[in-house]
Amino acid sequence: MEDSQTENQLDESRDVQELGEDPQAKDELSKGPGPVSRRSFVLGVGGIAVLGGLGGLRFVPHGSLVRPPGGQDEDRVIAACFRCERCYEICPRGVIAPAHIEDGILAMRTPTFDFSNDYCDWCQESKGGEPLCVKACPTLALELPAGATPENTILGKAVLNTDWCLAYRLIGCRYCYDACPYEAMGLDSTGRPYVIDDKCNGCGACESVCVSLKNGSIALGATERAIVIRPLDAVQGGESPHA
Amino acid sequence: MLKNNAARLRLIIPLLVLVIVSVGFVLNSGTGTLSALGWGDIVLLCPLGALGTMLAAKLLIPQALISLGIAVVLIVVLGPAFCAWICPVPLVQKIRGIFGEPKNKGREGQQIAIAESSSGGEVVEAEVIAAPATVVKAGEELSDKEKASLKGCASGCDACASKREKLDSRHFILGGTLLSAAIFGFPVFCLVCPIGLTFATTLLVIRLFSGGDVTIALLVVPILLIVEVVVFRKWCSRLCPLSAFMSLISKVNRTFKPQVDTAKCIENSQGTKCGLCAQACEELIDPRHPERGAREMNECTRCRACVDVCPGNALSIPILPKKDKRLEGAPPLQNNDAGV
Ligand code: SF4
Ligand code: SF4
Ligand code: SF4
Ligand code: SF4
Ligand code: SF4
Ligand code: SF4
């Protein structure tokens, strides 16, 4: 304990020493006590410049993300989310995850989904359908418009990759079809599941149960599950999500 | 009683906060991090987060306004006590102790550091006044130039006091934090806030072990944190906008301030030099002679280091200042207290 105390004092004296190294700053001061020393001014302006540079990130486009309920207005999330982590902490199903730096520096640590183990049921099971994440967000970054329901709030869309799906490789599988709570999946004549886009709200149930990466015969080159939830604009943009 | 405990508590409490947040995260209890601590609807937001998001979203957020009010009241009553007792940054800065350069360990290091500061300068003077005991010890090692600067200071301590900055770099950063949020439309500072990064690191580690979530952020976040507060040691006193916010509001603070019972101070009772309290103060305050310290009382974090170090037990942190004890050399009469 004492050691650390001494150390702290040391830091201060080192601190002092560094301050004293700038004879010009001293001159500046002795000319007349201004409200701010030159060193403070330089450090302060430097800090503001760094903040300005970081602020410029606003204009760097980042890929869209699947957001928890109430996070569908992307500008609102970016403006109001201060990365307090309350939403991901409170989610009873543990499906909210911090966005990674790979999703863009600006988006880093804002809430997105991780459907690897579970899906978003709008807190049906634990809260009777009142999303806890929305309730927990103190800055209204997550806020649902009046009359929002799981059916009319589109978090994203499920996209099925037929190259990687077991059913399309003639290994019988329909876990995703069975899991979908919104009847947004159908089976074709040969029993292969497909997504009914109009009905899918991106809840993630299908992704959370997909076994394509667990099965013995993983498709060559498969980097993620055969069915994944994509942000709405990524799907509507018409690009192949697996491109 | 509190003597050894205060320093220990100041380590234990932030550690406990980290543990509670981690446990809360694992159990989905919704306690939140220090950015927004609370249960259910009662949440105390970081005042900068509250201001920043409201400016960025151009929106009055009720929860943020309420928190801001509570935070201001707490700061008016307690000053920047958050810094000494709750903030995890000093804890993170302990990492420095692990990799610390051995030559700076112990008292010798301190003397070297002081002797090395031979180029003179305003704060050197301040430190010299604040720590006469140290100067005597390091006396032989002073260069002529330094002696000259010491003599210059003999002209009076008011000169030093008037050289104190009204605003420092932290206040610039505070301004930049609020301005950038308003201009760019997102809470820019929150991206790099070391308090936020500390919790982000904790959370990323938990996610790594619980879900195998591997991301570059696992490297970037802690590195950024370490660069900010460990490599750049003076984060708290030079850059932290939260500290700037608290120091501004603390200007009206009147409660829980360290106070010296001048009669008990050994400078009076034994007529010897002391100044240990000023030496102990990490905020460069001189509790015995507040006008001499490099910084003013509104920066006092209530760390109790001065109280604990005082050989005469002259210092205390009373709820309200006791006026009569300020009288220089007043005898410690019982009825002094009763008289008011
Ligand atoms: S609504 Fe509930 S289950 Fe869905 S993300 Fe929010 S907290 Fe999690
Ligand atoms: S609770 Fe709100 S402010 Fe906090 S991290 Fe989640 S979305 Fe952002
Ligand atoms: S298809 Fe998948 S994401 Fe869409 S509603 Fe069904 S389970 Fe949810
Ligand atoms: S669970 Fe996965 S592998 Fe099985 S049918 Fe659905 S998408 Fe294909
Ligand atoms: S004046 Fe005393 S209590 Fe206040 S910061 Fe300095 S050492 Fe700590
Ligand atoms: S440490 Fe105590 S005795 Fe020494 S100068 Fe400060 S108040 Fe006086």
Short mmCIF file of C-alpha atoms and ligand atoms in Angstrom, two decimals, chain A residues 80-88 109 111 136-139 141-142, ligand 2:
data_model
loop_
_atom_site.label_atom_id
_atom_site.label_comp_id
_atom_site.label_asym_id
_atom_site.label_seq_id
_atom_site.Cartn_x
_atom_site.Cartn_y
_atom_site.Cartn_z
CA ALA A 80 -28.21 8.94 -28.75
CA CYS A 81 -26.37 5.73 -27.90
CA PHE A 82 -23.51 6.51 -25.58
CA ARG A 83 -22.41 2.90 -25.33
CA CYS A 84 -23.50 2.44 -21.76
CA GLU A 85 -24.02 -1.30 -22.27
CA ARG A 86 -27.30 -1.41 -20.36
CA CYS A 87 -29.24 -2.94 -23.22
CA TYR A 88 -26.87 -5.81 -23.75
CA ARG A 109 -19.99 -0.90 -28.99
CA PRO A 111 -26.00 -2.66 -29.82
CA ALA A 136 -33.39 -0.09 -20.17
CA CYS A 137 -31.98 2.40 -22.65
CA PRO A 138 -31.67 5.64 -20.69
CA THR A 139 -31.11 7.92 -23.65
CA ALA A 141 -31.48 5.45 -28.46
CA LEU A 142 -33.75 2.44 -28.53
S1 SF4 C 2 -28.87 1.06 -23.51
FE1 SF4 C 2 -29.12 2.62 -25.11
S2 SF4 C 2 -27.40 4.04 -24.81
FE2 SF4 C 2 -26.91 2.18 -23.67
S3 SF4 C 2 -25.70 0.93 -25.09
FE3 SF4 C 2 -27.84 0.29 -25.34
S4 SF4 C 2 -28.65 1.55 -27.00
FE4 SF4 C 2 -26.73 2.50 -26.31
#
